């Protein structure tokens, strides 16, 4: 669930995923005075001699690799960590009570020195680029004037403790952000999504708006890995509404049914693709198989199935019962168009039926296919006319393959169809099979012959599941399945033998 941003919290300090440090809630104006007071109290908790002694000790022991005093390529000539010109001493220390945070190993290496204290010599004009330090330094200045005789005011530097979560590499990230206060070199430092995700929480914590804004803009523009996307989602609540708008738009759907809308568009693109059709259909079929919601896949497939079936039926109706006037050439052109439209959408139907059976969501398709008495009557009239042979010779086979796929799914139990559906499926489509066999008897292709035989066997298997009264009527229509040699139609012999064996049983009850 993606967090709602309808009521945005002010930007708060953030340790990677959900850990937030209370000292950086200065982005909220209401909490600014509280944060500064608590920090001042923390500073005052150090005895005078402890400050000076600790300062000397840290100066001797701080040898972090990022604490270079050499001037960097920056927008200012003020050197980072220069003890000779600094007016602020910033002490970083690991807080044992803070939750562990995980940073990107690919961006920041583990701190080999394993230091728990690092002291940096900084410059207040540079630090004021961070609203956190700007407010803290201002507060400290007022505090100093109120206590002119304190030991701390006898030195020219401030000691500012900054709490960090206990995690290898956390000091490096803070030092990098502090160095960015000097260099403003965002382009070179923030050069990957992982780097932006590591730096952004610290920039938010220190209220370094320029850095935080750059991190957000960088994340808006680059791709993310799955793990990085989770980190982005966890950071969104700590951004202002205008900052998170683009990030939210990428990971949250604009409307509830966007997945189904996308799937439906992909299905239409697959069945209407004119180039690389086989590759596109195979890819969309894989997406449908892998899609998490079977019900969504069912709905979009049923929608496409109904649309294609409607076009086929309307085209056949216009072909079988033309309702236009014109010369012979115009009439023939329109009839050709109707047949080609029916053929094209018949192929779409076949692909859709195969996908529905594969996903076991063809229940509605079987029921719809069994309620086509008017459509099958149009097919019989069309196939008795030889005109279609020279226009769409493969059209009967396409529709019979649809029938065969659905009937096989019913006969095998893949689709559990009601008795009335099973009976109507055979009753409406058996005459179409018979007409197709009769019209193609003299020029039947081997592939068509195997299709007809498979559909005969499947219809006979479904008939065997019906009450004997229904089976009796339908079996009589199957006599056309017989061949010159009785041995060549064992499926028909078996079906009649089964019916007669049952007929000789004594009535039960």
Coordinates of N, CA and C in Angstrom, one line a residue, residues 11-231:
X11 N 8.6 18.1 6.3 CA 9.8 17.3 6.1 C 10.5 17.0 7.4
X12 N 10.9 15.8 7.7 CA 11.5 15.5 9.0 C 12.7 14.6 8.7
X13 N 13.6 14.6 9.7 CA 14.8 13.8 9.5 C 14.5 12.3 9.4
X14 N 15.3 11.6 8.6 CA 14.9 10.3 8.2 C 16.1 9.4 8.1
X15 N 16.0 8.3 8.8 CA 17.1 7.3 8.7 C 16.7 6.2 7.8
X16 N 17.0 6.2 6.6 CA 16.7 5.3 5.5 C 15.2 4.9 5.3
X17 N 14.7 3.9 6.0 CA 13.3 3.6 5.7 C 12.3 4.3 6.5
X18 N 12.3 4.0 7.8 CA 11.2 4.6 8.6 C 11.8 5.3 9.9
X19 N 13.1 5.2 10.1 CA 13.7 5.8 11.4 C 13.9 7.2 11.2
X20 N 13.3 8.0 12.1 CA 13.4 9.4 12.0 C 14.0 10.0 13.3
X21 N 15.0 10.9 13.1 CA 15.7 11.5 14.3 C 14.9 12.8 14.7
X22 N 14.7 12.9 15.9 CA 13.9 14.1 16.4 C 14.6 15.4 16.3
X23 N 15.9 15.4 16.2 CA 16.7 16.6 16.1 C 16.5 17.3 14.8
X24 N 16.0 16.7 13.8 CA 15.9 17.4 12.5 C 14.5 17.7 12.1
X25 N 13.6 17.8 13.0 CA 12.3 18.2 12.6 C 12.1 19.7 12.4
X26 N 13.2 20.4 12.2 CA 13.1 21.8 12.1 C 12.4 22.3 10.8
X27 N 12.2 21.4 9.9 CA 11.4 21.8 8.7 C 10.0 22.2 9.1
X28 N 9.5 21.7 10.1 CA 8.3 22.2 10.7 C 8.5 23.4 11.6
X29 N 7.9 24.5 11.3 CA 8.1 25.7 12.0 C 7.6 25.5 13.5
X30 N 6.6 24.8 13.6 CA 6.0 24.6 15.0 C 7.0 23.9 15.9
X31 N 7.9 23.0 15.4 CA 8.7 22.2 16.2 C 10.1 22.8 16.3
X32 N 10.4 23.9 15.7 CA 11.7 24.4 15.5 C 12.3 24.8 16.9
X33 N 11.6 25.5 17.7 CA 12.1 25.9 19.0 C 12.4 24.8 19.9
X34 N 11.6 23.7 19.9 CA 11.8 22.6 20.7 C 13.1 21.8 20.3
X35 N 13.3 21.7 19.0 CA 14.5 21.0 18.6 C 15.7 21.7 19.0
X36 N 15.7 23.0 18.8 CA 16.9 23.8 19.1 C 17.2 23.8 20.6
X37 N 16.2 23.9 21.4 CA 16.3 23.8 22.9 C 16.9 22.5 23.3
X38 N 16.4 21.4 22.7 CA 17.0 20.1 23.1 C 18.4 20.0 22.7
X39 N 18.8 20.5 21.6 CA 20.2 20.4 21.1 C 21.1 21.3 22.0
X40 N 20.6 22.4 22.4 CA 21.4 23.3 23.3 C 21.6 22.6 24.6
X41 N 20.5 22.0 25.1 CA 20.7 21.2 26.4 C 21.7 20.1 26.3
X42 N 21.7 19.5 25.1 CA 22.7 18.4 24.9 C 24.1 18.9 24.9
X43 N 24.3 20.1 24.3 CA 25.6 20.7 24.3 C 26.0 21.1 25.7
X44 N 25.1 21.7 26.5 CA 25.4 22.1 27.8 C 25.7 21.0 28.8
X45 N 25.3 19.8 28.4 CA 25.5 18.6 29.3 C 27.0 18.2 29.3
X46 N 27.8 18.8 28.4 CA 29.3 18.5 28.5 C 29.9 19.5 29.5
X47 N 30.6 19.0 30.4 CA 31.4 19.9 31.3 C 32.4 20.7 30.6
X48 N 32.8 21.8 31.1 CA 33.8 22.6 30.4 C 35.1 21.9 30.1
X49 N 35.6 21.2 31.1 CA 36.9 20.5 30.8 C 36.7 19.4 29.9
X50 N 35.5 18.8 29.9 CA 35.3 17.7 28.9 C 35.3 18.2 27.5
X51 N 34.7 19.4 27.3 CA 34.7 19.9 25.9 C 36.1 20.1 25.4
X52 N 37.0 20.7 26.2 CA 38.3 21.0 25.7 C 39.1 19.7 25.6
X53 N 39.0 18.8 26.6 CA 39.8 17.6 26.5 C 39.3 16.7 25.3
X54 N 38.0 16.7 25.2 CA 37.5 15.8 24.1 C 37.9 16.4 22.7
X55 N 37.9 17.8 22.7 CA 38.3 18.4 21.4 C 39.7 18.1 21.1
X56 N 40.6 18.1 22.1 CA 42.0 17.8 21.8 C 42.1 16.3 21.4
X57 N 41.4 15.4 22.1 CA 41.5 14.0 21.8 C 41.0 13.7 20.4
X58 N 39.9 14.3 20.1 CA 39.3 14.0 18.8 C 40.2 14.6 17.7
X59 N 40.9 15.7 17.9 CA 41.7 16.3 16.9 C 42.9 15.3 16.7
X60 N 43.3 14.6 17.7 CA 44.4 13.7 17.5 C 44.0 12.4 16.8
X61 N 42.7 12.0 17.0 CA 42.3 10.6 16.6 C 41.5 10.7 15.3
X62 N 40.9 11.8 14.9 CA 40.1 11.8 13.7 C 40.9 11.7 12.5
X63 N 40.8 10.6 11.8 CA 41.6 10.4 10.6 C 40.7 9.7 9.5
X64 N 39.4 10.2 9.4 CA 38.5 9.6 8.5 C 39.0 10.0 7.0
X65 N 38.9 9.0 6.1 CA 39.4 9.3 4.7 C 38.7 10.4 4.0
X66 N 37.4 10.7 4.4 CA 36.7 11.8 3.7 C 37.1 13.2 4.3
X67 N 37.9 13.2 5.4 CA 38.2 14.5 6.0 C 39.4 15.1 5.4
X68 N 39.4 15.4 4.2 CA 40.5 16.0 3.5 C 40.4 17.5 3.6
X69 N 41.6 18.2 3.9 CA 41.5 19.6 4.1 C 41.9 20.3 2.8
X70 N 42.2 19.6 1.7 CA 42.5 20.2 0.5 C 41.2 20.8 -0.2
X71 N 41.3 22.0 -0.7 CA 40.2 22.6 -1.4 C 39.7 21.8 -2.5
X72 N 38.4 21.6 -2.7 CA 37.8 20.8 -3.7 C 37.3 21.7 -4.8
X73 N 36.9 21.1 -6.0 CA 36.3 21.9 -7.0 C 34.9 22.3 -6.6
X74 N 34.8 23.5 -6.1 CA 33.5 23.9 -5.5 C 33.2 25.3 -5.9
X75 N 32.0 25.7 -5.5 CA 31.6 27.1 -5.8 C 32.1 28.1 -4.8
X76 N 32.9 27.6 -3.8 CA 33.5 28.5 -2.8 C 34.9 28.2 -2.6
X77 N 35.7 29.1 -2.2 CA 37.2 28.9 -2.0 C 37.4 28.4 -0.6
X78 N 36.4 28.4 0.3 CA 36.6 28.0 1.7 C 36.8 26.5 1.7
X79 N 38.0 26.1 2.3 CA 38.3 24.7 2.3 C 37.5 23.9 3.4
X80 N 37.1 22.7 3.0 CA 36.4 21.8 3.9 C 37.3 21.2 5.0
X81 N 36.9 21.2 6.3 CA 37.7 20.7 7.4 C 39.0 21.3 7.5
X82 N 39.0 22.6 7.6 CA 40.3 23.4 7.7 C 40.3 23.9 9.1
X83 N 41.2 23.4 10.0 CA 41.3 23.8 11.4 C 41.8 25.2 11.5
X84 N 42.5 25.8 10.6 CA 43.0 27.1 10.7 C 42.0 28.2 10.5
X85 N 41.0 27.9 9.6 CA 40.0 29.0 9.3 C 38.6 28.6 9.9
X86 N 38.4 27.5 10.4 CA 37.1 27.1 10.9 C 36.6 27.8 12.1
X87 N 35.3 28.1 12.2 CA 34.8 28.7 13.4 C 33.7 27.8 14.0
X88 N 33.6 26.6 13.5 CA 32.7 25.6 14.1 C 33.4 24.2 14.2
X89 N 33.2 23.6 15.3 CA 33.7 22.2 15.4 C 32.4 21.3 15.5
X90 N 32.3 20.5 14.5 CA 31.1 19.6 14.5 C 31.6 18.2 14.9
X91 N 30.9 17.7 15.9 CA 31.3 16.3 16.4 C 30.2 15.4 15.9
X92 N 30.6 14.4 15.2 CA 29.7 13.3 14.8 C 30.0 12.1 15.6
X93 N 28.9 11.5 16.2 CA 29.1 10.3 16.9 C 28.0 9.3 16.7
X94 N 28.2 8.0 16.8 CA 27.2 7.0 16.6 C 26.4 6.9 17.8
X95 N 25.1 6.8 17.6 CA 24.1 6.7 18.7 C 23.8 5.2 18.9
X96 N 24.2 4.6 20.0 CA 23.9 3.1 20.2 C 22.4 2.8 20.3
X97 N 21.6 3.9 20.7 CA 20.2 3.6 20.9 C 19.4 3.7 19.6
X98 N 20.0 4.2 18.6 CA 19.3 4.4 17.3 C 19.1 3.1 16.6
X99 N 18.0 2.9 15.9 CA 17.8 1.7 15.1 C 18.8 1.6 14.0
X100 N 19.1 0.3 13.6 CA 20.1 0.1 12.6 C 19.5 0.5 11.2
X101 N 20.3 1.2 10.4 CA 19.9 1.5 9.1 C 20.8 0.8 8.1
X102 N 20.3 0.6 6.9 CA 21.0 -0.1 5.9 C 21.2 0.8 4.7
X103 N 22.5 1.1 4.3 CA 22.8 1.9 3.2 C 23.2 1.0 2.0
X104 N 23.3 1.7 0.9 CA 23.7 0.9 -0.3 C 25.2 0.6 -0.3
X105 N 25.5 -0.7 -0.3 CA 27.0 -1.0 -0.3 C 27.7 -0.6 -1.5
X106 N 26.9 -0.5 -2.6 CA 27.5 -0.1 -3.9 C 27.9 1.3 -3.9
X107 N 27.4 2.1 -3.0 CA 27.7 3.5 -3.0 C 28.6 3.9 -1.9
X108 N 28.4 3.4 -0.7 CA 29.2 3.8 0.4 C 29.8 2.5 1.1
X109 N 31.1 2.4 1.1 CA 31.7 1.3 1.7 C 31.6 1.3 3.2
X110 N 31.8 0.1 3.8 CA 31.7 0.1 5.2 C 32.9 0.8 5.8
X111 N 32.7 1.5 6.9 CA 33.7 2.3 7.6 C 34.8 1.4 8.2
X112 N 35.9 1.3 7.5 CA 36.9 0.4 7.9 C 37.6 0.8 9.3
X113 N 37.5 2.2 9.5 CA 38.1 2.7 10.7 C 37.3 2.4 11.9
X114 N 36.0 2.1 11.7 CA 35.1 1.8 12.8 C 35.1 2.8 13.8
X115 N 35.1 4.1 13.5 CA 35.2 5.2 14.4 C 33.8 5.5 14.9
X116 N 33.7 5.8 16.2 CA 32.5 6.1 16.8 C 32.4 7.7 17.1
X117 N 33.5 8.4 16.9 CA 33.6 9.8 17.0 C 34.4 10.4 15.9
X118 N 33.9 11.4 15.2 CA 34.6 12.1 14.2 C 34.4 13.6 14.4
X119 N 35.5 14.4 14.4 CA 35.4 15.8 14.6 C 35.8 16.5 13.3
X120 N 35.0 17.5 12.9 CA 35.2 18.2 11.7 C 35.3 19.7 12.0
X121 N 36.1 20.4 11.3 CA 36.3 21.8 11.4 C 35.6 22.5 10.2
X122 N 34.5 23.2 10.5 CA 33.7 23.8 9.5 C 33.5 25.3 9.7
X123 N 32.7 25.9 8.8 CA 32.6 27.3 8.7 C 31.1 27.7 8.7
X124 N 30.8 28.5 9.7 CA 29.3 28.8 9.9 C 28.7 29.4 8.6
X125 N 29.3 30.3 7.8 CA 28.6 30.8 6.7 C 28.2 29.7 5.7
X126 N 29.1 28.7 5.6 CA 28.8 27.5 4.7 C 27.7 26.7 5.3
X127 N 27.8 26.4 6.6 CA 26.8 25.6 7.3 C 25.4 26.2 7.2
X128 N 25.3 27.5 7.1 CA 24.0 28.2 7.1 C 23.2 27.9 5.8
X129 N 23.8 27.2 4.8 CA 23.1 26.7 3.7 C 22.1 25.6 4.1
X130 N 22.4 25.0 5.2 CA 21.4 24.1 5.8 C 20.6 24.8 6.9
X131 N 19.3 24.8 6.7 CA 18.4 25.5 7.6 C 18.5 25.0 9.1
X132 N 18.9 23.7 9.2 CA 19.1 23.1 10.5 C 20.2 23.8 11.2
X133 N 21.4 23.9 10.5 CA 22.6 24.5 11.1 C 22.3 26.0 11.3
X134 N 21.6 26.6 10.3 CA 21.4 28.1 10.4 C 20.6 28.4 11.7
X135 N 19.6 27.6 11.9 CA 18.8 27.9 13.1 C 19.6 27.5 14.4
X136 N 20.3 26.4 14.3 CA 21.1 26.0 15.5 C 22.2 27.0 15.8
X137 N 22.8 27.5 14.8 CA 23.9 28.5 15.1 C 23.3 29.7 15.7
X138 N 22.2 30.2 15.1 CA 21.5 31.4 15.6 C 21.1 31.2 17.1
X139 N 20.5 30.0 17.4 CA 20.1 29.7 18.8 C 21.3 29.7 19.7
X140 N 22.4 29.1 19.2 CA 23.6 29.0 20.0 C 24.2 30.4 20.3
X141 N 24.1 31.3 19.3 CA 24.6 32.6 19.5 C 23.8 33.4 20.6
X142 N 22.5 33.2 20.6 CA 21.7 33.8 21.6 C 22.0 33.2 23.0
X143 N 22.2 31.9 23.0 CA 22.6 31.2 24.2 C 23.9 31.7 24.8
X144 N 24.8 32.0 23.9 CA 26.1 32.5 24.3 C 26.0 33.8 24.9
X145 N 25.2 34.7 24.4 CA 25.1 36.0 24.9 C 24.4 36.0 26.3
X146 N 23.6 35.0 26.5 CA 22.9 34.9 27.8 C 23.9 34.3 28.9
X147 N 25.0 33.6 28.5 CA 25.9 33.0 29.4 C 27.3 33.5 29.0
X148 N 27.7 34.7 29.1 CA 28.9 35.2 28.7 C 30.1 34.6 29.4
X149 N 29.9 34.2 30.6 CA 31.0 33.7 31.4 C 31.3 32.2 31.3
X150 N 30.5 31.5 30.5 CA 30.6 30.0 30.4 C 31.9 29.7 29.8
X151 N 32.4 28.5 30.1 CA 33.7 28.1 29.5 C 33.7 27.9 28.0
X152 N 32.5 27.5 27.6 CA 32.4 27.3 26.1 C 32.5 28.6 25.4
X153 N 32.2 29.8 26.0 CA 32.3 31.0 25.3 C 33.7 31.6 25.3
X154 N 34.5 30.9 26.0 CA 35.9 31.3 26.0 C 36.7 30.8 24.8
X155 N 36.1 30.0 24.0 CA 36.7 29.5 22.8 C 35.9 30.0 21.6
X156 N 36.5 30.0 20.5 CA 35.8 30.6 19.3 C 35.0 29.6 18.5
X157 N 34.9 28.4 19.0 CA 34.2 27.4 18.2 C 33.1 26.8 19.0
X158 N 32.1 26.3 18.2 CA 31.0 25.6 18.8 C 31.2 24.1 18.7
X159 N 30.7 23.4 19.7 CA 30.7 21.9 19.6 C 29.3 21.4 19.4
X160 N 29.0 20.9 18.2 CA 27.7 20.5 17.9 C 27.6 19.0 17.8
X161 N 27.0 18.3 18.7 CA 26.8 16.8 18.6 C 25.7 16.6 17.6
X162 N 26.0 15.6 16.7 CA 25.0 15.2 15.7 C 24.8 13.7 15.9
X163 N 23.6 13.2 16.2 CA 23.3 11.8 16.4 C 23.2 11.1 15.1
X164 N 23.8 9.9 15.0 CA 23.7 9.1 13.8 C 23.2 7.7 14.3
X165 N 22.5 7.0 13.4 CA 22.1 5.6 13.6 C 23.3 4.7 13.6
X166 N 23.2 3.7 14.4 CA 24.3 2.7 14.4 C 24.3 1.8 13.1
X167 N 25.1 2.2 12.2 CA 25.1 1.4 10.9 C 26.5 1.7 10.2
X168 N 27.1 0.7 9.7 CA 28.4 0.9 9.0 C 28.1 1.8 7.8
X169 N 28.9 2.8 7.6 CA 28.8 3.6 6.4 C 27.9 4.9 6.7
X170 N 27.3 5.0 7.9 CA 26.4 6.2 8.1 C 27.2 7.4 8.3
X171 N 28.4 7.3 8.8 CA 29.2 8.5 8.9 C 29.6 9.0 7.6
X172 N 30.0 8.1 6.7 CA 30.4 8.5 5.3 C 29.3 9.3 4.6
X173 N 28.0 8.9 4.8 CA 26.9 9.6 4.1 C 26.8 11.0 4.7
X174 N 26.9 11.2 6.0 CA 26.8 12.5 6.6 C 27.9 13.4 6.2
X175 N 29.1 12.8 6.1 CA 30.3 13.6 5.7 C 30.1 14.0 4.2
X176 N 29.6 13.2 3.4 CA 29.4 13.5 2.0 C 28.4 14.7 1.9
X177 N 27.3 14.6 2.7 CA 26.3 15.7 2.6 C 26.9 17.0 3.1
X178 N 27.7 16.9 4.2 CA 28.4 18.1 4.7 C 29.4 18.7 3.7
X179 N 30.1 17.8 3.0 CA 31.0 18.3 2.0 C 30.2 19.0 0.8
X180 N 29.0 18.5 0.5 CA 28.2 19.1 -0.5 C 27.7 20.5 -0.1
X181 N 27.7 20.8 1.2 CA 27.4 22.2 1.6 C 28.5 23.1 1.1
X182 N 29.7 22.6 0.9 CA 30.8 23.4 0.4 C 30.9 23.4 -1.1
X183 N 30.7 22.2 -1.7 CA 31.0 22.1 -3.1 C 29.8 22.3 -4.0
X184 N 28.5 22.0 -3.5 CA 27.3 22.1 -4.3 C 27.5 21.3 -5.6
X185 N 28.3 20.2 -5.5 CA 28.7 19.4 -6.7 C 27.8 18.2 -6.8
X186 N 26.5 18.5 -6.9 CA 25.5 17.4 -6.9 C 25.6 16.5 -8.1
X187 N 26.0 17.0 -9.3 CA 26.1 16.2 -10.5 C 27.1 15.0 -10.3
X188 N 28.2 15.3 -9.7 CA 29.2 14.2 -9.6 C 29.0 13.3 -8.4
X189 N 28.4 13.8 -7.4 CA 28.2 13.0 -6.2 C 26.9 12.1 -6.3
X190 N 25.8 12.8 -6.7 CA 24.5 12.0 -6.8 C 24.4 11.5 -8.3
X191 N 25.0 10.4 -8.5 CA 25.1 9.9 -9.9 C 24.5 8.5 -10.1
X192 N 23.6 8.1 -9.1 CA 22.9 6.9 -9.3 C 21.7 7.0 -8.3
X193 N 20.7 6.2 -8.6 CA 19.5 6.1 -7.8 C 19.8 5.7 -6.3
X194 N 20.8 4.8 -6.2 CA 21.2 4.4 -4.9 C 21.8 5.5 -4.1
X195 N 22.7 6.3 -4.8 CA 23.3 7.4 -4.1 C 22.3 8.5 -3.7
X196 N 21.3 8.7 -4.6 CA 20.3 9.7 -4.2 C 19.5 9.2 -3.0
X197 N 19.2 7.9 -3.0 CA 18.4 7.4 -1.9 C 19.2 7.4 -0.6
X198 N 20.5 7.3 -0.6 CA 21.3 7.3 0.6 C 21.4 8.7 1.1
X199 N 21.6 9.7 0.2 CA 21.8 11.1 0.6 C 20.6 11.8 1.0
X200 N 19.4 11.5 0.3 CA 18.2 12.2 0.5 C 17.8 12.2 2.0
X201 N 17.8 11.1 2.7 CA 17.3 11.2 4.1 C 18.2 12.1 5.0
X202 N 19.5 12.1 4.7 CA 20.4 13.0 5.5 C 20.1 14.5 5.1
X203 N 19.9 14.7 3.8 CA 19.6 16.1 3.4 C 18.3 16.6 4.0
X204 N 17.3 15.7 4.1 CA 16.1 16.0 4.8 C 16.3 16.3 6.3
X205 N 17.2 15.5 6.9 CA 17.5 15.6 8.3 C 18.1 16.9 8.6
X206 N 19.0 17.4 7.7 CA 19.8 18.6 7.9 C 19.1 19.8 7.3
X207 N 17.9 19.6 6.7 CA 17.2 20.6 6.1 C 18.0 21.3 5.0
X208 N 18.8 20.5 4.3 CA 19.6 21.0 3.2 C 18.7 20.9 1.9
X209 N 17.9 22.0 1.7 CA 16.8 21.9 0.7 C 17.4 21.7 -0.7
X210 N 18.4 22.4 -1.0 CA 19.0 22.4 -2.4 C 19.4 21.0 -2.7
X211 N 20.0 20.3 -1.8 CA 20.5 18.9 -2.0 C 19.2 18.0 -2.0
X212 N 18.3 18.2 -1.1 CA 17.1 17.3 -1.1 C 16.3 17.4 -2.4
X213 N 16.2 18.7 -2.9 CA 15.5 18.9 -4.2 C 16.2 18.2 -5.3
X214 N 17.5 18.3 -5.4 CA 18.2 17.6 -6.4 C 18.1 16.1 -6.4
X215 N 18.1 15.5 -5.2 CA 17.9 14.1 -5.0 C 16.5 13.7 -5.6
X216 N 15.5 14.5 -5.2 CA 14.1 14.2 -5.7 C 14.0 14.3 -7.2
X217 N 14.6 15.3 -7.8 CA 14.6 15.5 -9.2 C 15.3 14.4 -9.9
X218 N 16.4 13.9 -9.3 CA 17.2 12.8 -9.9 C 16.4 11.5 -9.9
X219 N 15.7 11.3 -8.8 CA 14.9 10.1 -8.7 C 13.7 10.1 -9.6
X220 N 13.2 11.3 -9.9 CA 12.1 11.4 -10.8 C 12.5 11.0 -12.2
X221 N 13.8 11.2 -12.6 CA 14.3 11.1 -14.0 C 14.9 9.8 -14.3
X222 N 15.3 9.0 -13.3 CA 16.0 7.8 -13.6 C 15.2 6.5 -13.3
X223 N 15.5 5.4 -13.9 CA 14.9 4.1 -13.5 C 15.3 3.6 -12.2
X224 N 14.5 2.8 -11.5 CA 14.8 2.2 -10.2 C 14.8 0.7 -10.3
X225 N 15.5 0.0 -9.5 CA 15.4 -1.4 -9.3 C 14.2 -1.6 -8.4
X226 N 13.8 -2.9 -8.2 CA 12.7 -3.2 -7.3 C 12.9 -2.7 -5.9
X227 N 14.2 -3.0 -5.4 CA 14.5 -2.6 -4.1 C 14.6 -1.1 -3.9
X228 N 15.1 -0.4 -4.9 CA 15.1 1.0 -4.9 C 13.7 1.6 -4.8
X229 N 12.8 1.0 -5.6 CA 11.4 1.5 -5.6 C 10.8 1.4 -4.2
X230 N 11.1 0.3 -3.5 CA 10.6 0.2 -2.1 C 11.2 1.3 -1.2
X231 N 12.4 1.7 -1.4 CA 13.0 2.7 -0.6 C 12.4 4.1 -1.0

